[in-house]
Amino acid sequence: MNVQEECKQLIIAIERIGKEEGRTKSCTFGKLFKDDLVQQEFEALNGTLRASKKRKMITFEGEMLLQGAHDDVVIEIL
């Protein structure tokens, strides 16, 4: 799977896990990280998050998210 396709799959996962607020969907990193399907699908979740952020598909605070320390960080689809 190429990077663009992984980014699209990440958006689908966030939409499935997340909640809708206004016109956007979002979820926390903790919920995303602990999801069974996400764990099976993404070898390098942080790499996919960073690539998606760089392509302006999602936004979140910081550069890299770490399980435990950043569980409450909101990832929002743009």
PDB file of C-alpha atoms in Angstrom:
ATOM      1  CA  MET A   1       0.000   0.000   0.000  1.00  0.00           C
ATOM      2  CA  ASN A   2       1.368   3.415  -0.901  1.00  0.00           C
ATOM      3  CA  VAL A   3       1.452   6.420   1.429  1.00  0.00           C
ATOM      4  CA  GLN A   4      -1.538   8.172  -0.152  1.00  0.00           C
ATOM      5  CA  GLU A   5      -3.658   5.032   0.225  1.00  0.00           C
ATOM      6  CA  GLU A   6      -2.588   4.613   3.867  1.00  0.00           C
ATOM      7  CA  CYS A   7      -3.597   8.230   4.532  1.00  0.00           C
ATOM      8  CA  LYS A   8      -7.024   7.556   3.027  1.00  0.00           C
ATOM      9  CA  GLN A   9      -7.395   4.441   5.190  1.00  0.00           C
ATOM     10  CA  LEU A  10      -6.489   6.517   8.249  1.00  0.00           C
ATOM     11  CA  ILE A  11      -9.269   8.995   7.422  1.00  0.00           C
ATOM     12  CA  ILE A  12     -11.735   6.098   7.167  1.00  0.00           C
ATOM     13  CA  ALA A  13     -10.581   4.796  10.557  1.00  0.00           C
ATOM     14  CA  ILE A  14     -10.962   8.216  12.204  1.00  0.00           C
ATOM     15  CA  GLU A  15     -14.444   8.552  10.714  1.00  0.00           C
ATOM     16  CA  ARG A  16     -15.389   5.112  12.063  1.00  0.00           C
ATOM     17  CA  ILE A  17     -13.971   5.664  15.558  1.00  0.00           C
ATOM     18  CA  GLY A  18     -14.540   9.377  15.954  1.00  0.00           C
ATOM     19  CA  LYS A  19     -17.372  11.679  16.740  1.00  0.00           C
ATOM     20  CA  GLU A  20     -18.802  14.451  14.635  1.00  0.00           C
ATOM     21  CA  GLU A  21     -18.567  17.999  15.919  1.00  0.00           C
ATOM     22  CA  GLY A  22     -20.158  20.483  13.589  1.00  0.00           C
ATOM     23  CA  ARG A  23     -18.868  19.794  10.104  1.00  0.00           C
ATOM     24  CA  THR A  24     -15.735  17.871  11.117  1.00  0.00           C
ATOM     25  CA  LYS A  25     -14.975  14.449  12.524  1.00  0.00           C
ATOM     26  CA  SER A  26     -12.322  13.816  15.137  1.00  0.00           C
ATOM     27  CA  CYS A  27     -11.073  11.240  17.615  1.00  0.00           C
ATOM     28  CA  THR A  28      -8.425  11.093  20.296  1.00  0.00           C
ATOM     29  CA  PHE A  29      -5.065   9.481  19.676  1.00  0.00           C
ATOM     30  CA  GLY A  30      -5.730   7.048  22.527  1.00  0.00           C
ATOM     31  CA  LYS A  31      -8.926   5.720  20.919  1.00  0.00           C
ATOM     32  CA  LEU A  32      -7.242   5.486  17.528  1.00  0.00           C
ATOM     33  CA  PHE A  33      -4.145   3.761  18.916  1.00  0.00           C
ATOM     34  CA  LYS A  34      -6.145   1.193  20.931  1.00  0.00           C
ATOM     35  CA  ASP A  35      -8.535   0.263  18.111  1.00  0.00           C
ATOM     36  CA  ASP A  36      -8.042  -3.360  17.052  1.00  0.00           C
ATOM     37  CA  LEU A  37      -8.512  -2.716  13.333  1.00  0.00           C
ATOM     38  CA  VAL A  38      -6.068   0.204  13.394  1.00  0.00           C
ATOM     39  CA  GLN A  39      -3.478  -1.952  15.173  1.00  0.00           C
ATOM     40  CA  GLN A  40      -3.848  -4.628  12.496  1.00  0.00           C
ATOM     41  CA  GLU A  41      -3.819  -2.278   9.514  1.00  0.00           C
ATOM     42  CA  PHE A  42      -1.053   0.242  10.277  1.00  0.00           C
ATOM     43  CA  GLU A  43       2.508  -0.899  10.902  1.00  0.00           C
ATOM     44  CA  ALA A  44       3.705   2.638  11.602  1.00  0.00           C
ATOM     45  CA  LEU A  45       0.716   4.637  12.824  1.00  0.00           C
ATOM     46  CA  ASN A  46       2.853   7.664  13.687  1.00  0.00           C
ATOM     47  CA  GLY A  47       4.333   7.722  10.203  1.00  0.00           C
ATOM     48  CA  THR A  48       0.875   7.628   8.647  1.00  0.00           C
ATOM     49  CA  LEU A  49      -0.324  10.375  11.006  1.00  0.00           C
ATOM     50  CA  ARG A  50       2.615  12.598  10.079  1.00  0.00           C
ATOM     51  CA  ALA A  51       2.169  11.939   6.348  1.00  0.00           C
ATOM     52  CA  SER A  52      -1.551  12.733   6.591  1.00  0.00           C
ATOM     53  CA  LYS A  53      -0.824  15.932   8.508  1.00  0.00           C
ATOM     54  CA  LYS A  54       1.782  16.972   5.936  1.00  0.00           C
ATOM     55  CA  ARG A  55      -0.799  16.441   3.177  1.00  0.00           C
ATOM     56  CA  LYS A  56      -3.266  18.592   5.166  1.00  0.00           C
ATOM     57  CA  MET A  57      -5.762  15.751   5.514  1.00  0.00           C
ATOM     58  CA  ILE A  58      -5.772  15.888   9.327  1.00  0.00           C
ATOM     59  CA  THR A  59      -4.543  18.156  12.089  1.00  0.00           C
ATOM     60  CA  PHE A  60      -3.339  17.627  15.656  1.00  0.00           C
ATOM     61  CA  GLU A  61      -1.109  19.441  18.113  1.00  0.00           C
ATOM     62  CA  GLY A  62       2.556  18.500  18.099  1.00  0.00           C
ATOM     63  CA  GLU A  63       4.765  16.586  15.707  1.00  0.00           C
ATOM     64  CA  MET A  64       4.692  13.045  17.062  1.00  0.00           C
ATOM     65  CA  LEU A  65       2.142  11.376  19.320  1.00  0.00           C
ATOM     66  CA  LEU A  66       3.144   8.815  21.937  1.00  0.00           C
ATOM     67  CA  GLN A  67       0.799   6.277  23.498  1.00  0.00           C
ATOM     68  CA  GLY A  68       0.009   7.171  27.087  1.00  0.00           C
ATOM     69  CA  ALA A  69       1.452  10.676  27.061  1.00  0.00           C
ATOM     70  CA  HIS A  70      -0.740  11.923  24.199  1.00  0.00           C
ATOM     71  CA  ASP A  71      -3.875   9.774  24.529  1.00  0.00           C
ATOM     72  CA  ASP A  72      -6.080  12.869  24.908  1.00  0.00           C
ATOM     73  CA  VAL A  73      -4.737  14.722  21.851  1.00  0.00           C
ATOM     74  CA  VAL A  74      -7.541  15.270  19.344  1.00  0.00           C
ATOM     75  CA  ILE A  75      -6.939  14.302  15.705  1.00  0.00           C
ATOM     76  CA  GLU A  76      -9.296  16.203  13.425  1.00  0.00           C
ATOM     77  CA  ILE A  77     -10.100  15.544   9.772  1.00  0.00           C
ATOM     78  CA  LEU A  78      -9.723  18.667   7.621  1.00  0.00           C
TER      79      LEU A  78
END
